[in-house]
mmCIF file of C-alpha atoms in Angstrom:
data_model
loop_
_atom_site.group_PDB
_atom_site.id
_atom_site.type_symbol
_atom_site.label_atom_id
_atom_site.label_comp_id
_atom_site.label_asym_id
_atom_site.label_seq_id
_atom_site.Cartn_x
_atom_site.Cartn_y
_atom_site.Cartn_z
ATOM 1 C CA MET A 1 54.239 21.493 -1.673
ATOM 2 C CA ARG A 2 53.669 24.444 -4.067
ATOM 3 C CA GLU A 3 56.953 25.937 -2.474
ATOM 4 C CA ALA A 4 59.149 23.006 -1.642
ATOM 5 C CA LEU A 5 58.564 20.835 -4.775
ATOM 6 C CA GLY A 6 57.061 23.078 -7.438
ATOM 7 C CA ILE A 7 53.517 21.563 -7.566
ATOM 8 C CA GLU A 8 50.843 23.700 -7.979
ATOM 9 C CA THR A 9 47.775 21.708 -7.739
ATOM 10 C CA VAL A 10 47.347 20.232 -4.039
ATOM 11 C CA TYR A 11 44.170 18.655 -2.495
ATOM 12 C CA PHE A 12 43.664 18.377 0.919
ATOM 13 C CA PHE A 13 41.372 15.583 3.143
ATOM 14 C CA GLN A 14 39.825 15.570 5.921
ATOM 15 C CA ASN A 15 38.806 11.972 7.529
ATOM 16 C CA GLU A 16 37.703 11.705 11.246
ATOM 17 C CA ASP A 17 37.330 8.470 12.489
ATOM 18 C CA THR A 18 36.323 9.326 15.902
ATOM 19 C CA ASP A 19 35.260 12.165 17.883
ATOM 20 C CA HIS A 20 39.550 12.531 19.320
ATOM 21 C CA HIS A 21 41.047 11.360 16.107
ATOM 22 C CA PHE A 22 41.588 12.502 12.804
ATOM 23 C CA HIS A 23 43.808 12.552 9.542
ATOM 24 C CA GLN A 24 44.660 15.168 6.926
ATOM 25 C CA TRP A 25 45.818 13.755 3.934
ATOM 26 C CA MET A 26 47.639 16.213 1.283
ATOM 27 C CA PHE A 27 47.179 15.094 -2.082
ATOM 28 C CA PRO A 28 49.898 16.368 -4.748
ATOM 29 C CA ARG A 29 48.410 16.429 -8.261
ATOM 30 C CA TYR A 30 51.036 16.727 -10.683
ATOM 31 C CA ASP A 31 50.690 17.367 -14.099
ATOM 32 C CA TRP A 32 50.632 13.725 -15.794
ATOM 33 C CA MET A 33 47.522 12.947 -13.615
ATOM 34 C CA LEU A 34 45.871 16.689 -14.334
ATOM 35 C CA SER A 35 45.654 15.429 -18.035
ATOM 36 C CA LYS A 36 45.411 11.302 -17.618
ATOM 37 C CA PHE A 37 42.769 11.477 -15.084
ATOM 38 C CA GLY A 38 41.307 15.206 -15.020
ATOM 39 C CA LYS A 39 40.765 17.174 -11.827
ATOM 40 C CA LYS A 40 37.791 15.760 -10.217
ATOM 41 C CA VAL A 41 38.071 14.285 -6.606
ATOM 42 C CA GLU A 42 36.542 11.380 -7.410
ATOM 43 C CA SER A 43 40.112 10.419 -9.507
ATOM 44 C CA VAL A 44 41.744 10.693 -6.441
ATOM 45 C CA ARG A 45 41.282 6.621 -6.430
ATOM 46 C CA PRO A 46 42.250 5.556 -9.790
ATOM 47 C CA ILE A 47 45.368 7.513 -9.379
ATOM 48 C CA MET A 48 46.436 5.809 -6.643
ATOM 49 C CA ARG A 49 45.514 2.696 -7.837
ATOM 50 C CA TYR A 50 47.282 3.587 -11.447
ATOM 51 C CA THR A 51 50.224 4.513 -9.144
ATOM 52 C CA GLN A 52 50.536 1.335 -7.681
ATOM 53 C CA GLU A 53 50.010 -1.214 -10.306
ATOM 54 C CA GLN A 54 52.069 0.608 -13.302
ATOM 55 C CA MET A 55 54.821 3.294 -10.893
ATOM 56 C CA LYS A 56 56.305 1.112 -8.289
ATOM 57 C CA THR A 57 59.876 1.091 -9.682
ATOM 58 C CA PRO A 58 62.921 2.089 -7.484
ATOM 59 C CA GLU A 59 63.366 5.010 -9.291
ATOM 60 C CA ASN A 60 59.868 6.074 -8.781
ATOM 61 C CA ILE A 61 60.433 5.056 -5.279
ATOM 62 C CA LEU A 62 63.852 7.624 -5.042
ATOM 63 C CA VAL A 63 61.879 9.988 -6.538
ATOM 64 C CA VAL A 64 59.251 9.987 -4.171
ATOM 65 C CA GLU A 65 61.898 9.459 -0.695
ATOM 66 C CA SER A 66 63.338 12.828 -1.988
ATOM 67 C CA ALA A 67 60.062 14.267 -2.012
ATOM 68 C CA VAL A 68 59.647 13.465 1.505
ATOM 69 C CA GLU A 69 62.992 15.011 2.543
ATOM 70 C CA ASN A 70 62.556 17.984 0.467
ATOM 71 C CA MET A 71 58.833 18.109 2.071
ATOM 72 C CA ARG A 72 60.117 17.556 5.985
ATOM 73 C CA GLY A 73 63.191 20.071 5.461
ATOM 74 C CA TRP A 74 60.732 22.599 4.224
ATOM 75 C CA MET A 75 58.045 21.973 7.136
ATOM 76 C CA SER A 76 61.274 21.981 9.725
ATOM 77 C CA LYS A 77 61.863 25.461 8.838
#
């Protein structure tokens, strides 16, 4: 994410639900997130709630889709 999207801070989480299954989450921390919510891990849920309630616009969805495509391209190198 740092190289592909220019994001300086990224949090990684792993969640193991069973013996044979796990999820790994990459959570980018944009500057606005850090200034509005801080750096603590506990701020992740409030950020997710805020973005769902305040930032779910067609324009922002296009930005997210573009970032996903950039990450896919970078990961397939």
